[in-house]
Amino acid sequence: MDAALDLFVEKGFAATKIDDVAARAGVSKGTLYLYFPSKEELLKAVIRHNLSLTIEQGDDVVANFEGSTAELMQVVAGVWWERVGETQASGIFKLILTEARNFPDLAQFYDAEVIEPGQRLITRLLQRGVDRGEFRPTLHLLDTAHSFIFPLLMLCLHKHSIGPCLVHGLTNDPRRFIAHHIELLLKGVTAEPVPAPGTS
Amino acid sequence: MDAALDLFVEKGFAATKIDDVAARAGVSKGTLYLYFPSKEELLKAVIRHNLSLTIEQGDDVVANFEGSTAELMQVVAGVWWERVGETQASGIFKLILTEARNFPDLAQFYDAEVIEPGQRLITRLLQRGVDRGEFRPTLHLLDTAHSFIFPLLMLCLHKHSIGPCLVHGLTNDPRRFIAHHIELLLKGVTAEPVPAPGTS
Amino acid sequence: MDAALDLFVEKGFAATKIDDVAARAGVSKGTLYLYFPSKEELLKAVIRHNLSLTIEQGDDVVANFEGSTAELMQVVAGVWWERVGETQASGIFKLILTEARNFPDLAQFYDAEVIEPGQRLITRLLQRGVDRGEFRPTLHLLDTAHSFIFPLLMLCLHKHSIGPCLVHGLTNDPRRFIAHHIELLLKGVTAEPVPAPGTS
Amino acid sequence: MDAALDLFVEKGFAATKIDDVAARAGVSKGTLYLYFPSKEELLKAVIRHNLSLTIEQGDDVVANFEGSTAELMQVVAGVWWERVGETQASGIFKLILTEARNFPDLAQFYDAEVIEPGQRLITRLLQRGVDRGEFRPTLHLLDTAHSFIFPLLMLCLHKHSIGPCLVHGLTNDPRRFIAHHIELLLKGVTAEPVPAPGTS
DNA sequence: GATGAATGAGAATTCATTCAT
DNA sequence: GATGAATGAATTCTCATTCAT
């Protein structure tokens, strides 16, 4: 399944040959069919497997955190990047994106198992900030959640598509970008409102 | 080429059959080969065609703008969404993302023709804001540019992948999300710095 | 379809390779798939084609016959052998027999299109004989029909199975056998009752 | 071997999977290869086994029979149907018929072990009838034998091919058909020559 | 210029056979 | 003896590409 994930992510489902998956996995084509009844089922298994891994991350980090919500968001993003973004599993996002329309049930599954829980996690985080008076109460929670998440996902997508093709990646330091992105969202871009002592 | 774009975006390059492109275009398969020597060349033509369209947007909007940079960013994003995000051309991002690793020269081309100019445009915008004292001078320009752009791209990607498969899309109003996203980056999330009368 | 019939009859459906059919037909494999969507559909087309040919024989011969029913039966059998038994179409019986259980709808089709009409034809013939006082009225019409028909079918089956494998076929002269078989059924085996009152 | 016989008869040799044979026999695939070196050898073993069973029937019944030859033929047919036609062994005829051309040595074997002895048996029976003045001396012995045997074989073939696919079989009572068939051959179809001196 | 029938290389899938346990 | 996981050759089916009309 690791071999399949790699190749599906790199080449796309249709362009990946079963022989290549088998070869990379170090088994014969026949063996693959011993465990997965078809190429399509292999895809589904790969996705199910990787999503279940992905999902388990998250909630425990949040539960007992003590510090400010700003710190918490940095921590959550950092942990996610470490456990997902930097691993092979980061490819799953490209795979889903690529194959969603060809296998709509995958999209359903991904929505239920990743998008929904993910949105809920971030939304709760934001709510925590609002409740504690750290964040503006006028925030649109869902939109804000997307502003947080989307760039992180783009990092994963980029890593598995254009990234490897370019000599100088678009960001030479993803961790720095993530920290900066979150800080940016928290503080905003605009210059300090003049004489006010300081905010962050 | 419109037919090809649609299908390439929907199914991916490998999973798209020349017959289907021909059928959707209302011509025969032979006719397609009259104009494009191979499926791969068709792909490249489709991408070149749509990128050249994409790129022309932009710089003219910026050049003579008079208002605040915050306003300018809202305008740029709005125009871009209107001319790219809402049109068929929005699919090109998914296509590039999907096929970049299979056709590395496409990635090069896209980098040179879209990424670089795009980054330059936004970077200049941000610099304008800094120069005019509107934005913090401590901003990392490139990272900030990415924070602005990535969610817009995700909107396009989503629209052509998981979006059509879900009953309730992740955002029912992309324009509102875009406005909110840019406002968010500008103002930041954090609560008003105490008694200060207003910030925005 | 002739090529397919030959090979299906000779080797059986499962043991026949599409490549071989194509080669014998003098076209490429691809061309075959241009006209028949799958091997199974090719089988069905072959059978439908040959059955429609088979069925058209028959009734016209019977309609306006003037002579004795005994003569008529000889004529019917002779014509059938000439038009079916001696042609390539004779193989269809082996094919049906072989594949009926794998493709039950074929069996249905064959029953409706061949068995039923065939039985009706022969039954009517026998009835004609009874009506004209030529045949015993105590005959079981359907059983008798089968006694007539079965050996002719066996001739076809044999011709396409064991026949070609034996140096001396089981019958060196099918026409003579058919004539003899029908005469036998008509007259019976038992010695002339000469002066004796009755035998049965 | 029973499992193999069943499946070979039902599906044909090529369409039968070794896995299925093993599964039905309740052993593993490997075990099958412990006893039969290849699928083909399994086929041959199945056929040899069942033919040897088939052949042993017969001669002893005939040897010491005392009654009329007409009665004897009914007895022979009845016993054969009971011991072969009604058992699983009846499938062997379909199997031979189906596979003869793919395995010509099977055909040879079958000819030597079944056809020849069978023909000889019936021929001797008919000769007995002629010798005893029961049957016409003008009979063509071999043709007549075939007229006797073929319909019985067709019954077996039908039972394992089209029969199971039809709701109303072609004959709801095989024993009655057999009795009728033999009676028919003995007496003939034609009406009693009443008092008339002769008919032939 | 346009067509669509024909091609055949290539990919997914099957299944008889092997062999380490 | 028995097993069943592993194999890969063989087979069905697909589809980009060609070319005569």
mmCIF file of N, CA, C and O in Angstrom, chain B residues 89-163:
data_model
loop_
_atom_site.group_PDB
_atom_site.id
_atom_site.type_symbol
_atom_site.label_atom_id
_atom_site.label_comp_id
_atom_site.label_asym_id
_atom_site.label_seq_id
_atom_site.Cartn_x
_atom_site.Cartn_y
_atom_site.Cartn_z
ATOM 1 N N ALA B 89 -11.558 28.322 -17.000
ATOM 2 C CA ALA B 89 -10.098 28.367 -16.868
ATOM 3 C C ALA B 89 -9.635 27.990 -15.464
ATOM 4 O O ALA B 89 -8.475 27.617 -15.267
ATOM 5 N N SER B 90 -10.524 28.087 -14.499
ATOM 6 C CA SER B 90 -10.129 27.751 -13.135
ATOM 7 C C SER B 90 -9.650 26.303 -13.029
ATOM 8 O O SER B 90 -8.912 25.948 -12.121
ATOM 9 N N GLY B 91 -10.064 25.487 -13.976
ATOM 10 C CA GLY B 91 -9.669 24.090 -13.941
ATOM 11 C C GLY B 91 -8.187 23.879 -14.187
ATOM 12 O O GLY B 91 -7.617 22.854 -13.819
ATOM 13 N N ILE B 92 -7.600 24.856 -14.839
ATOM 14 C CA ILE B 92 -6.200 24.691 -15.233
ATOM 15 C C ILE B 92 -5.303 24.400 -14.040
ATOM 16 O O ILE B 92 -4.316 23.671 -14.160
ATOM 17 N N PHE B 93 -5.656 24.928 -12.887
ATOM 18 C CA PHE B 93 -4.797 24.715 -11.716
ATOM 19 C C PHE B 93 -4.807 23.243 -11.302
ATOM 20 O O PHE B 93 -3.789 22.661 -10.981
ATOM 21 N N LYS B 94 -5.998 22.675 -11.331
ATOM 22 C CA LYS B 94 -6.052 21.250 -11.012
ATOM 23 C C LYS B 94 -5.258 20.455 -12.043
ATOM 24 O O LYS B 94 -4.531 19.521 -11.706
ATOM 25 N N LEU B 95 -5.394 20.831 -13.279
ATOM 26 C CA LEU B 95 -4.717 20.108 -14.348
ATOM 27 C C LEU B 95 -3.207 20.175 -14.168
ATOM 28 O O LEU B 95 -2.505 19.158 -14.254
ATOM 29 N N ILE B 96 -2.703 21.357 -13.921
ATOM 30 C CA ILE B 96 -1.267 21.519 -13.700
ATOM 31 C C ILE B 96 -0.825 20.675 -12.504
ATOM 32 O O ILE B 96 0.132 19.906 -12.579
ATOM 33 N N LEU B 97 -1.539 20.818 -11.436
ATOM 34 C CA LEU B 97 -1.205 20.100 -10.217
ATOM 35 C C LEU B 97 -1.154 18.596 -10.464
ATOM 36 O O LEU B 97 -0.267 17.879 -9.998
ATOM 37 N N THR B 98 -2.134 18.125 -11.208
ATOM 38 C CA THR B 98 -2.258 16.690 -11.465
ATOM 39 C C THR B 98 -1.148 16.171 -12.369
ATOM 40 O O THR B 98 -0.634 15.073 -12.167
ATOM 41 N N GLU B 99 -0.821 16.955 -13.384
ATOM 42 C CA GLU B 99 0.066 16.431 -14.422
ATOM 43 C C GLU B 99 1.506 16.919 -14.329
ATOM 44 O O GLU B 99 2.356 16.480 -15.108
ATOM 45 N N ALA B 100 1.757 17.804 -13.371
ATOM 46 C CA ALA B 100 3.098 18.400 -13.299
ATOM 47 C C ALA B 100 4.199 17.335 -13.283
ATOM 48 O O ALA B 100 5.169 17.409 -14.033
ATOM 49 N N ARG B 101 4.024 16.306 -12.467
ATOM 50 C CA ARG B 101 5.109 15.333 -12.333
ATOM 51 C C ARG B 101 5.214 14.421 -13.537
ATOM 52 O O ARG B 101 6.264 13.840 -13.784
ATOM 53 N N ASN B 102 4.111 14.260 -14.284
ATOM 54 C CA ASN B 102 4.198 13.444 -15.488
ATOM 55 C C ASN B 102 4.787 14.222 -16.664
ATOM 56 O O ASN B 102 5.302 13.624 -17.608
ATOM 57 N N PHE B 103 4.638 15.532 -16.611
ATOM 58 C CA PHE B 103 5.143 16.359 -17.710
ATOM 59 C C PHE B 103 5.904 17.537 -17.108
ATOM 60 O O PHE B 103 5.394 18.662 -17.067
ATOM 61 N N PRO B 104 7.137 17.283 -16.689
ATOM 62 C CA PRO B 104 7.878 18.306 -15.935
ATOM 63 C C PRO B 104 8.040 19.612 -16.704
ATOM 64 O O PRO B 104 8.102 20.668 -16.097
ATOM 65 N N ASP B 105 8.089 19.537 -18.018
ATOM 66 C CA ASP B 105 8.242 20.794 -18.741
ATOM 67 C C ASP B 105 7.007 21.678 -18.568
ATOM 68 O O ASP B 105 7.096 22.910 -18.619
ATOM 69 N N LEU B 106 5.849 21.030 -18.370
ATOM 70 C CA LEU B 106 4.665 21.824 -18.063
ATOM 71 C C LEU B 106 4.875 22.608 -16.767
ATOM 72 O O LEU B 106 4.507 23.782 -16.666
ATOM 73 N N ALA B 107 5.453 21.927 -15.805
ATOM 74 C CA ALA B 107 5.697 22.578 -14.524
ATOM 75 C C ALA B 107 6.620 23.773 -14.706
ATOM 76 O O ALA B 107 6.367 24.864 -14.194
ATOM 77 N N GLN B 108 7.701 23.573 -15.458
ATOM 78 C CA GLN B 108 8.631 24.681 -15.737
ATOM 79 C C GLN B 108 7.866 25.848 -16.342
ATOM 80 O O GLN B 108 7.999 27.005 -15.924
ATOM 81 N N PHE B 109 7.122 25.520 -17.346
ATOM 82 C CA PHE B 109 6.371 26.524 -18.092
ATOM 83 C C PHE B 109 5.421 27.271 -17.158
ATOM 84 O O PHE B 109 5.385 28.513 -17.134
ATOM 85 N N TYR B 110 4.714 26.512 -16.360
ATOM 86 C CA TYR B 110 3.750 27.114 -15.439
ATOM 87 C C TYR B 110 4.462 28.002 -14.416
ATOM 88 O O TYR B 110 3.993 29.099 -14.108
ATOM 89 N N ASP B 111 5.596 27.521 -13.962
ATOM 90 C CA ASP B 111 6.354 28.308 -12.995
ATOM 91 C C ASP B 111 6.759 29.647 -13.603
ATOM 92 O O ASP B 111 6.542 30.710 -13.009
ATOM 93 N N ALA B 112 7.299 29.558 -14.811
ATOM 94 C CA ALA B 112 7.796 30.781 -15.451
ATOM 95 C C ALA B 112 6.663 31.724 -15.824
ATOM 96 O O ALA B 112 6.783 32.953 -15.691
ATOM 97 N N GLU B 113 5.577 31.172 -16.275
ATOM 98 C CA GLU B 113 4.519 32.005 -16.855
ATOM 99 C C GLU B 113 3.447 32.411 -15.850
ATOM 100 O O GLU B 113 2.720 33.380 -16.070
ATOM 101 N N VAL B 114 3.303 31.664 -14.786
ATOM 102 C CA VAL B 114 2.221 31.975 -13.853
ATOM 103 C C VAL B 114 2.735 32.228 -12.435
ATOM 104 O O VAL B 114 2.476 33.271 -11.852
ATOM 105 N N ILE B 115 3.459 31.272 -11.918
ATOM 106 C CA ILE B 115 3.876 31.419 -10.525
ATOM 107 C C ILE B 115 4.729 32.668 -10.350
ATOM 108 O O ILE B 115 4.421 33.554 -9.545
ATOM 109 N N GLU B 116 5.792 32.732 -11.119
ATOM 110 C CA GLU B 116 6.707 33.860 -10.983
ATOM 111 C C GLU B 116 5.978 35.203 -11.171
ATOM 112 O O GLU B 116 6.026 36.066 -10.284
ATOM 113 N N PRO B 117 5.312 35.409 -12.283
ATOM 114 C CA PRO B 117 4.617 36.693 -12.463
ATOM 115 C C PRO B 117 3.587 36.939 -11.373
ATOM 116 O O PRO B 117 3.461 38.061 -10.870
ATOM 117 N N GLY B 118 2.898 35.904 -10.987
ATOM 118 C CA GLY B 118 1.871 36.053 -9.959
ATOM 119 C C GLY B 118 2.485 36.501 -8.636
ATOM 120 O O GLY B 118 2.008 37.434 -7.991
ATOM 121 N N GLN B 119 3.557 35.805 -8.260
ATOM 122 C CA GLN B 119 4.235 36.167 -7.009
ATOM 123 C C GLN B 119 4.736 37.602 -7.091
ATOM 124 O O GLN B 119 4.623 38.381 -6.136
ATOM 125 N N ARG B 120 5.296 37.954 -8.241
ATOM 126 C CA ARG B 120 5.810 39.305 -8.393
ATOM 127 C C ARG B 120 4.696 40.335 -8.226
ATOM 128 O O ARG B 120 4.856 41.342 -7.537
ATOM 129 N N LEU B 121 3.569 40.040 -8.822
ATOM 130 C CA LEU B 121 2.437 40.965 -8.728
ATOM 131 C C LEU B 121 2.037 41.197 -7.269
ATOM 132 O O LEU B 121 1.950 42.346 -6.800
ATOM 133 N N ILE B 122 1.826 40.112 -6.557
ATOM 134 C CA ILE B 122 1.363 40.253 -5.169
ATOM 135 C C ILE B 122 2.453 40.858 -4.302
ATOM 136 O O ILE B 122 2.193 41.701 -3.437
ATOM 137 N N THR B 123 3.686 40.438 -4.563
ATOM 138 C CA THR B 123 4.788 40.984 -3.783
ATOM 139 C C THR B 123 4.865 42.504 -3.952
ATOM 140 O O THR B 123 5.024 43.249 -2.984
ATOM 141 N N ARG B 124 4.728 42.958 -5.189
ATOM 142 C CA ARG B 124 4.741 44.384 -5.443
ATOM 143 C C ARG B 124 3.608 45.088 -4.703
ATOM 144 O O ARG B 124 3.777 46.167 -4.139
ATOM 145 N N LEU B 125 2.488 44.448 -4.708
ATOM 146 C CA LEU B 125 1.329 45.001 -4.007
ATOM 147 C C LEU B 125 1.646 45.198 -2.530
ATOM 148 O O LEU B 125 1.342 46.242 -1.942
ATOM 149 N N LEU B 126 2.223 44.136 -1.965
ATOM 150 C CA LEU B 126 2.544 44.212 -0.543
ATOM 151 C C LEU B 126 3.582 45.311 -0.292
ATOM 152 O O LEU B 126 3.486 46.081 0.671
ATOM 153 N N GLN B 127 4.553 45.367 -1.176
ATOM 154 C CA GLN B 127 5.594 46.397 -1.036
ATOM 155 C C GLN B 127 4.965 47.788 -1.063
ATOM 156 O O GLN B 127 5.318 48.662 -0.267
ATOM 157 N N ARG B 128 4.001 47.948 -1.968
ATOM 158 C CA ARG B 128 3.268 49.223 -2.033
ATOM 159 C C ARG B 128 2.658 49.545 -0.678
ATOM 160 O O ARG B 128 2.771 50.667 -0.168
ATOM 161 N N GLY B 129 2.062 48.535 -0.055
ATOM 162 C CA GLY B 129 1.452 48.739 1.251
ATOM 163 C C GLY B 129 2.480 49.130 2.299
ATOM 164 O O GLY B 129 2.255 50.034 3.116
ATOM 165 N N VAL B 130 3.608 48.466 2.263
ATOM 166 C CA VAL B 130 4.670 48.775 3.225
ATOM 167 C C VAL B 130 5.177 50.196 2.973
ATOM 168 O O VAL B 130 5.302 51.006 3.902
ATOM 169 N N ASP B 131 5.439 50.482 1.690
ATOM 170 C CA ASP B 131 5.985 51.793 1.339
ATOM 171 C C ASP B 131 5.071 52.915 1.791
ATOM 172 O O ASP B 131 5.517 53.971 2.225
ATOM 173 N N ARG B 132 3.773 52.656 1.687
ATOM 174 C CA ARG B 132 2.818 53.700 2.048
ATOM 175 C C ARG B 132 2.502 53.686 3.540
ATOM 176 O O ARG B 132 1.596 54.368 3.989
ATOM 177 N N GLY B 133 3.223 52.857 4.302
ATOM 178 C CA GLY B 133 2.990 52.808 5.747
ATOM 179 C C GLY B 133 1.708 52.098 6.136
ATOM 180 O O GLY B 133 1.283 52.132 7.291
ATOM 181 N N GLU B 134 1.092 51.430 5.172
ATOM 182 C CA GLU B 134 -0.153 50.732 5.491
ATOM 183 C C GLU B 134 0.134 49.373 6.144
ATOM 184 O O GLU B 134 -0.635 48.896 6.951
ATOM 185 N N PHE B 135 1.203 48.754 5.708
ATOM 186 C CA PHE B 135 1.518 47.409 6.194
ATOM 187 C C PHE B 135 2.777 47.415 7.045
ATOM 188 O O PHE B 135 3.665 48.265 6.861
ATOM 189 N N ARG B 136 2.844 46.443 7.923
ATOM 190 C CA ARG B 136 4.018 46.282 8.762
ATOM 191 C C ARG B 136 5.256 46.072 7.890
ATOM 192 O O ARG B 136 5.214 45.264 6.956
ATOM 193 N N PRO B 137 6.343 46.698 8.219
ATOM 194 C CA PRO B 137 7.560 46.476 7.421
ATOM 195 C C PRO B 137 8.221 45.141 7.749
ATOM 196 O O PRO B 137 9.114 44.695 7.038
ATOM 197 N N THR B 138 7.776 44.489 8.798
ATOM 198 C CA THR B 138 8.406 43.214 9.185
ATOM 199 C C THR B 138 7.857 42.024 8.412
ATOM 200 O O THR B 138 8.262 40.889 8.651
ATOM 201 N N LEU B 139 6.920 42.262 7.515
ATOM 202 C CA LEU B 139 6.334 41.156 6.764
ATOM 203 C C LEU B 139 7.370 40.411 5.930
ATOM 204 O O LEU B 139 8.231 41.040 5.304
ATOM 205 N N HIS B 140 7.244 39.087 5.912
ATOM 206 C CA HIS B 140 8.001 38.298 4.921
ATOM 207 C C HIS B 140 7.170 38.333 3.650
ATOM 208 O O HIS B 140 6.105 37.721 3.572
ATOM 209 N N LEU B 141 7.679 39.056 2.666
ATOM 210 C CA LEU B 141 6.822 39.331 1.506
ATOM 211 C C LEU B 141 6.324 38.081 0.801
ATOM 212 O O LEU B 141 5.147 37.955 0.484
ATOM 213 N N LEU B 142 7.250 37.134 0.542
ATOM 214 C CA LEU B 142 6.847 35.954 -0.228
ATOM 215 C C LEU B 142 5.883 35.093 0.582
ATOM 216 O O LEU B 142 4.846 34.652 0.063
ATOM 217 N N ASP B 143 6.202 34.849 1.829
ATOM 218 C CA ASP B 143 5.301 34.054 2.660
ATOM 219 C C ASP B 143 3.915 34.702 2.699
ATOM 220 O O ASP B 143 2.885 34.022 2.587
ATOM 221 N N THR B 144 3.913 36.006 2.874
ATOM 222 C CA THR B 144 2.635 36.699 2.939
ATOM 223 C C THR B 144 1.862 36.565 1.622
ATOM 224 O O THR B 144 0.655 36.318 1.616
ATOM 225 N N ALA B 145 2.587 36.705 0.540
ATOM 226 C CA ALA B 145 1.935 36.534 -0.768
ATOM 227 C C ALA B 145 1.254 35.172 -0.832
ATOM 228 O O ALA B 145 0.109 35.040 -1.265
ATOM 229 N N HIS B 146 1.971 34.162 -0.381
ATOM 230 C CA HIS B 146 1.395 32.816 -0.414
ATOM 231 C C HIS B 146 0.172 32.708 0.491
ATOM 232 O O HIS B 146 -0.807 32.032 0.137
ATOM 233 N N SER B 147 0.236 33.336 1.632
ATOM 234 C CA SER B 147 -0.931 33.290 2.510
ATOM 235 C C SER B 147 -2.142 33.896 1.821
ATOM 236 O O SER B 147 -3.276 33.449 2.004
ATOM 237 N N PHE B 148 -1.882 34.911 1.027
ATOM 238 C CA PHE B 148 -2.998 35.507 0.281
ATOM 239 C C PHE B 148 -3.511 34.591 -0.825
ATOM 240 O O PHE B 148 -4.709 34.346 -0.958
ATOM 241 N N ILE B 149 -2.562 34.062 -1.609
ATOM 242 C CA ILE B 149 -2.940 33.369 -2.852
ATOM 243 C C ILE B 149 -3.484 31.965 -2.622
ATOM 244 O O ILE B 149 -4.464 31.548 -3.242
ATOM 245 N N PHE B 150 -2.818 31.211 -1.747
ATOM 246 C CA PHE B 150 -3.133 29.797 -1.631
ATOM 247 C C PHE B 150 -4.622 29.492 -1.431
ATOM 248 O O PHE B 150 -5.174 28.613 -2.106
ATOM 249 N N PRO B 151 -5.288 30.191 -0.519
ATOM 250 C CA PRO B 151 -6.707 29.852 -0.358
ATOM 251 C C PRO B 151 -7.524 30.091 -1.611
ATOM 252 O O PRO B 151 -8.489 29.363 -1.893
ATOM 253 N N LEU B 152 -7.136 31.068 -2.414
ATOM 254 C CA LEU B 152 -7.885 31.292 -3.662
ATOM 255 C C LEU B 152 -7.682 30.114 -4.616
ATOM 256 O O LEU B 152 -8.615 29.669 -5.289
ATOM 257 N N LEU B 153 -6.465 29.645 -4.669
ATOM 258 C CA LEU B 153 -6.204 28.488 -5.522
ATOM 259 C C LEU B 153 -6.978 27.266 -5.019
ATOM 260 O O LEU B 153 -7.543 26.503 -5.810
ATOM 261 N N MET B 154 -6.992 27.096 -3.699
ATOM 262 C CA MET B 154 -7.736 25.964 -3.139
ATOM 263 C C MET B 154 -9.207 26.007 -3.550
ATOM 264 O O MET B 154 -9.820 24.972 -3.788
ATOM 265 N N LEU B 155 -9.725 27.205 -3.628
ATOM 266 C CA LEU B 155 -11.110 27.349 -4.069
ATOM 267 C C LEU B 155 -11.285 26.765 -5.473
ATOM 268 O O LEU B 155 -12.245 26.036 -5.758
ATOM 269 N N CYS B 156 -10.343 27.086 -6.340
ATOM 270 C CA CYS B 156 -10.400 26.563 -7.711
ATOM 271 C C CYS B 156 -10.241 25.046 -7.720
ATOM 272 O O CYS B 156 -10.962 24.330 -8.419
ATOM 273 N N LEU B 157 -9.276 24.583 -6.963
ATOM 274 C CA LEU B 157 -9.041 23.141 -6.935
ATOM 275 C C LEU B 157 -10.275 22.410 -6.425
ATOM 276 O O LEU B 157 -10.711 21.409 -7.010
ATOM 277 N N HIS B 158 -10.812 22.940 -5.354
ATOM 278 C CA HIS B 158 -11.976 22.303 -4.744
ATOM 279 C C HIS B 158 -13.152 22.250 -5.718
ATOM 280 O O HIS B 158 -13.831 21.226 -5.850
ATOM 281 N N LYS B 159 -13.318 23.336 -6.403
ATOM 282 C CA LYS B 159 -14.432 23.451 -7.353
ATOM 283 C C LYS B 159 -14.398 22.352 -8.412
ATOM 284 O O LYS B 159 -15.432 21.945 -8.930
ATOM 285 N N HIS B 160 -13.191 21.897 -8.713
ATOM 286 C CA HIS B 160 -13.079 20.891 -9.775
ATOM 287 C C HIS B 160 -12.774 19.494 -9.257
ATOM 288 O O HIS B 160 -12.428 18.613 -10.029
ATOM 289 N N SER B 161 -12.813 19.336 -7.946
ATOM 290 C CA SER B 161 -12.557 17.969 -7.477
ATOM 291 C C SER B 161 -13.644 17.511 -6.504
ATOM 292 O O SER B 161 -14.629 16.893 -6.925
ATOM 293 N N ILE B 162 -13.492 17.826 -5.256
ATOM 294 C CA ILE B 162 -14.451 17.308 -4.287
ATOM 295 C C ILE B 162 -15.774 18.056 -4.368
ATOM 296 O O ILE B 162 -16.835 17.467 -4.185
ATOM 297 N N GLY B 163 -15.684 19.339 -4.673
ATOM 298 C CA GLY B 163 -16.875 20.177 -4.713
ATOM 299 C C GLY B 163 -18.080 19.541 -5.380
ATOM 300 O O GLY B 163 -19.122 19.351 -4.731
#
